[in-house]
Amino acid sequence: MAFEVPPLPYDYAALEPHIDEATMKLHHDKHHQAYVTNLNAAIDKHPELGSKSVEDLIQHLSTLPEDIRGAVRNNGGGHVNHSMFWQIMKPKGGGDPSGDIAAQIKADFGDFESFKKLFNETTAKQFGSGWGWLVFKAGKLAIVTTANQDSPISDGLYPILGNDVWEHAYYLKYNNRRPDYLAAWWNTVNWDEINKRFAHAKSGK
Ligand code: MN
C-alpha cells in the first residue's frame, strides 16, 4: 500500500484570512503530494520497507538502505510534517490554549503570550527553509527548529505542534514578511488536536 496525501479536513478557503486559499491549494495538492510521490518512488526500490509507517521510517533513518536514506529523510519528513500540519489547524481556530497544554505552557513559559513570542522569534530566525516545533523533553516543553523537512521524530521527540516556515507556506500572501505569517498563524490553531498530541508526547510512545 503506497503512501497517500490525507484529504484536507476543511475547505481550502477555510483558514482565510490568515492563510489564503491559493496557498492552501498549492501547499496541500502540489507540495505535500510531491513529498508523497517521491517517498513512494524511494520505497519502490526497497519493497520490504513498504509495510512500515512513515513515522517508523524517519525514526530509524540510520537503518535504511543508503541509496534511499536521503530521499526518505526529506520526503518521509515532508509527508509526516504536513500530515500533522493540516490537523493542528482548523477554521475559527486560535484563541487561548485549553486543557493540559494550557497548564504546561503556563508552567514552562509563564504565560501564553510569552510562549508565543519566544516561538515566533525562534522560528523567524530559522535560516532558509524549515520548521518551528513544540516538543516535550525531559518533562518540559521546549521550542526547537529543524532545517528542510527534518522532523523531531528523527531525534526521538514527538512534535506537539509545528509551523512550516518554508516560503511556500506564506509567500503568496505575506511575501517576505515571515514574522507577520507567524503572528497570524496562531489564529488557525486547533487546541483540541494539540492537546491530543501533547498527551501522546507525555506517554513517551
Ligand atoms: Mn510545506
Coordinates of C-alpha atoms and ligand atoms in Angstrom, one line a residue:
M1 CA 0.0 0.0 0.0
A2 CA 1.6 3.2 -1.2
F3 CA 1.6 6.3 1.0
E4 CA -1.2 8.9 0.3
V5 CA -1.8 12.5 1.0
P6 CA -4.6 12.7 3.6
P7 CA -7.6 14.8 2.5
L8 CA -7.6 18.3 3.9
P9 CA -10.1 18.2 6.8
Y10 CA -11.7 21.5 5.8
D11 CA -12.1 23.7 2.7
Y12 CA -9.1 25.3 1.1
A13 CA -10.5 28.7 1.9
A14 CA -11.5 27.8 5.5
L15 CA -8.4 29.4 7.1
E16 CA -8.8 32.7 5.4
P17 CA -7.8 35.5 6.0
H18 CA -4.9 34.0 7.9
I19 CA -3.9 31.5 5.3
D20 CA -5.2 32.2 1.8
E21 CA -7.0 29.7 -0.4
A22 CA -4.4 29.7 -3.2
T23 CA -1.6 28.9 -0.7
M24 CA -3.6 26.0 0.8
K25 CA -4.3 24.5 -2.7
L26 CA -0.7 24.6 -3.8
H27 CA 0.6 23.6 -0.4
H28 CA -1.7 20.6 0.1
D29 CA -2.2 19.4 -3.5
K30 CA 1.2 20.1 -5.0
H31 CA 3.8 20.4 -2.3
H32 CA 2.5 17.6 0.0
Q33 CA 1.7 15.4 -3.0
A34 CA 5.3 15.8 -4.3
Y35 CA 6.7 14.6 -1.0
V36 CA 4.4 11.5 -1.1
T37 CA 5.2 10.8 -4.7
N38 CA 8.9 10.9 -4.1
L39 CA 8.6 8.9 -0.9
N40 CA 6.7 6.2 -2.8
A41 CA 9.4 6.2 -5.5
A42 CA 12.1 5.6 -2.9
I43 CA 10.2 2.8 -1.2
D44 CA 9.5 1.1 -4.6
K45 CA 13.3 0.4 -4.7
H46 CA 13.0 -1.5 -1.4
P47 CA 9.6 -3.1 -1.2
E48 CA 10.5 -4.8 2.1
L49 CA 10.0 -1.3 3.7
G50 CA 6.5 -0.9 2.3
S51 CA 4.8 -2.2 5.4
K52 CA 6.4 0.4 7.7
S53 CA 4.7 3.6 8.9
V54 CA 6.3 6.9 7.8
E55 CA 7.0 7.7 11.5
D56 CA 8.8 4.4 11.8
L57 CA 10.9 5.1 8.7
I58 CA 12.0 8.6 9.8
Q59 CA 12.7 7.5 13.4
H60 CA 15.2 4.9 12.2
L61 CA 16.9 6.7 9.3
S62 CA 20.3 5.1 10.1
T63 CA 18.9 1.6 9.5
L64 CA 17.6 2.4 6.0
P65 CA 19.5 1.4 2.8
E66 CA 21.9 4.2 1.9
D67 CA 20.6 4.7 -1.6
I68 CA 17.2 5.9 -0.3
R69 CA 18.1 7.4 3.1
G70 CA 18.3 11.0 2.0
A71 CA 15.1 10.6 -0.1
V72 CA 13.2 9.2 2.9
R73 CA 14.6 11.8 5.3
N74 CA 13.4 14.6 3.0
N75 CA 10.2 13.2 1.6
G76 CA 9.1 11.0 4.5
G77 CA 9.7 14.0 6.7
G78 CA 7.7 16.2 4.3
H79 CA 4.8 13.7 4.5
V80 CA 4.7 13.3 8.2
N81 CA 5.2 17.0 8.9
H82 CA 2.4 18.1 6.5
S83 CA 0.0 15.4 7.7
M84 CA 0.4 16.9 11.2
F85 CA 0.2 20.5 9.9
W86 CA -3.3 20.1 8.4
Q87 CA -4.6 18.5 11.5
I88 CA -3.4 21.1 14.0
M89 CA -5.2 23.9 12.2
K90 CA -8.9 24.5 11.9
P91 CA -11.4 27.1 10.8
K92 CA -12.2 29.6 13.5
G93 CA -9.3 28.2 15.5
G94 CA -6.8 30.0 17.7
G95 CA -7.6 31.8 20.9
D96 CA -6.1 30.9 24.3
P97 CA -4.9 27.3 24.7
S98 CA -7.2 24.9 26.6
G99 CA -6.7 21.7 28.6
D100 CA -3.4 20.2 29.8
I101 CA -1.3 22.1 27.2
A102 CA -2.5 25.4 28.7
A103 CA -1.3 24.5 32.1
Q104 CA 2.0 23.2 30.8
I105 CA 2.6 26.3 28.8
K106 CA 2.0 28.4 31.9
A107 CA 4.3 26.2 34.0
D108 CA 7.2 26.2 31.4
F109 CA 6.9 29.7 29.8
G110 CA 5.0 31.8 32.3
D111 CA 2.1 32.7 30.1
F112 CA 0.7 32.1 26.6
E113 CA 1.9 35.5 25.3
S114 CA 5.5 34.8 26.4
F115 CA 5.4 31.4 24.8
K116 CA 4.1 32.7 21.5
K117 CA 6.7 35.5 21.4
L118 CA 9.5 33.0 22.0
F119 CA 8.2 30.5 19.5
N120 CA 7.7 33.2 16.8
E121 CA 11.2 34.8 17.5
T122 CA 12.9 31.4 17.4
T123 CA 11.1 30.3 14.3
A124 CA 11.5 33.6 12.5
K125 CA 15.3 33.1 12.8
Q126 CA 15.4 29.7 11.2
F127 CA 17.7 30.4 8.2
G128 CA 16.1 29.2 4.9
S129 CA 13.5 26.5 4.8
G130 CA 12.4 24.6 7.9
W131 CA 10.0 24.3 10.8
G132 CA 9.5 25.6 14.3
W133 CA 8.3 22.9 16.8
L134 CA 7.0 22.5 20.3
V135 CA 8.2 19.2 21.8
F136 CA 8.2 17.6 25.3
K137 CA 11.7 16.9 26.5
A138 CA 12.8 15.7 30.0
G139 CA 9.4 16.6 31.5
K140 CA 9.3 20.1 30.0
L141 CA 8.0 21.8 26.8
A142 CA 10.8 23.0 24.5
I143 CA 10.9 25.1 21.3
V144 CA 13.2 23.7 18.6
T145 CA 13.7 24.3 14.9
T146 CA 14.7 22.0 12.1
A147 CA 16.0 22.6 8.6
N148 CA 14.3 21.4 5.5
Q149 CA 11.8 18.6 6.2
D150 CA 13.7 17.2 9.2
S151 CA 11.3 16.0 11.9
P152 CA 11.9 16.0 15.7
I153 CA 10.8 12.3 15.4
S154 CA 14.2 11.5 13.9
D155 CA 15.6 12.8 17.3
G156 CA 13.2 10.7 19.3
L157 CA 10.9 13.7 20.1
Y158 CA 7.2 13.7 19.2
P159 CA 6.1 17.1 17.8
I160 CA 3.2 18.6 19.8
L161 CA 2.8 21.3 17.2
G162 CA 4.9 22.7 14.3
N163 CA 4.7 25.6 12.0
D164 CA 6.0 25.4 8.4
V165 CA 8.3 28.3 7.5
W166 CA 9.2 27.2 4.0
E167 CA 8.4 30.2 1.7
H168 CA 5.8 28.1 0.0
A169 CA 3.8 28.2 3.3
Y170 CA 3.4 32.0 3.2
Y171 CA 5.0 33.8 0.3
L172 CA 1.9 34.3 -1.9
K173 CA 0.1 36.3 0.8
Y174 CA 2.9 37.5 3.1
N175 CA 5.8 37.8 0.6
N176 CA 9.0 38.1 2.7
R177 CA 7.2 39.0 5.9
R178 CA 7.7 35.7 7.8
P179 CA 7.0 37.3 11.2
D180 CA 3.6 38.5 10.0
Y181 CA 2.7 35.0 8.9
L182 CA 4.0 33.5 12.2
A183 CA 1.8 36.0 14.2
A184 CA -1.3 35.3 12.1
W185 CA -0.9 31.5 12.2
W186 CA -1.9 31.3 15.8
N187 CA -5.5 32.3 14.7
T188 CA -5.7 28.9 13.0
V189 CA -4.5 26.5 15.7
N190 CA -6.7 23.6 16.8
W191 CA -6.0 23.3 20.6
D192 CA -8.1 20.1 20.8
E193 CA -5.8 18.3 18.4
I194 CA -2.7 19.9 20.0
N195 CA -3.9 18.5 23.4
K196 CA -4.2 15.0 21.9
R197 CA -0.6 15.3 20.6
F198 CA 0.6 16.6 24.0
A199 CA -1.0 13.5 25.7
H200 CA 0.8 11.3 23.2
A201 CA 4.1 13.1 23.7
K202 CA 3.8 12.7 27.5
S203 CA 3.0 9.0 27.2
G204 CA 6.5 8.5 25.7
K205 CA 5.3 6.1 23.0
Ligands
MN1 MN 5.2 23.0 3.5

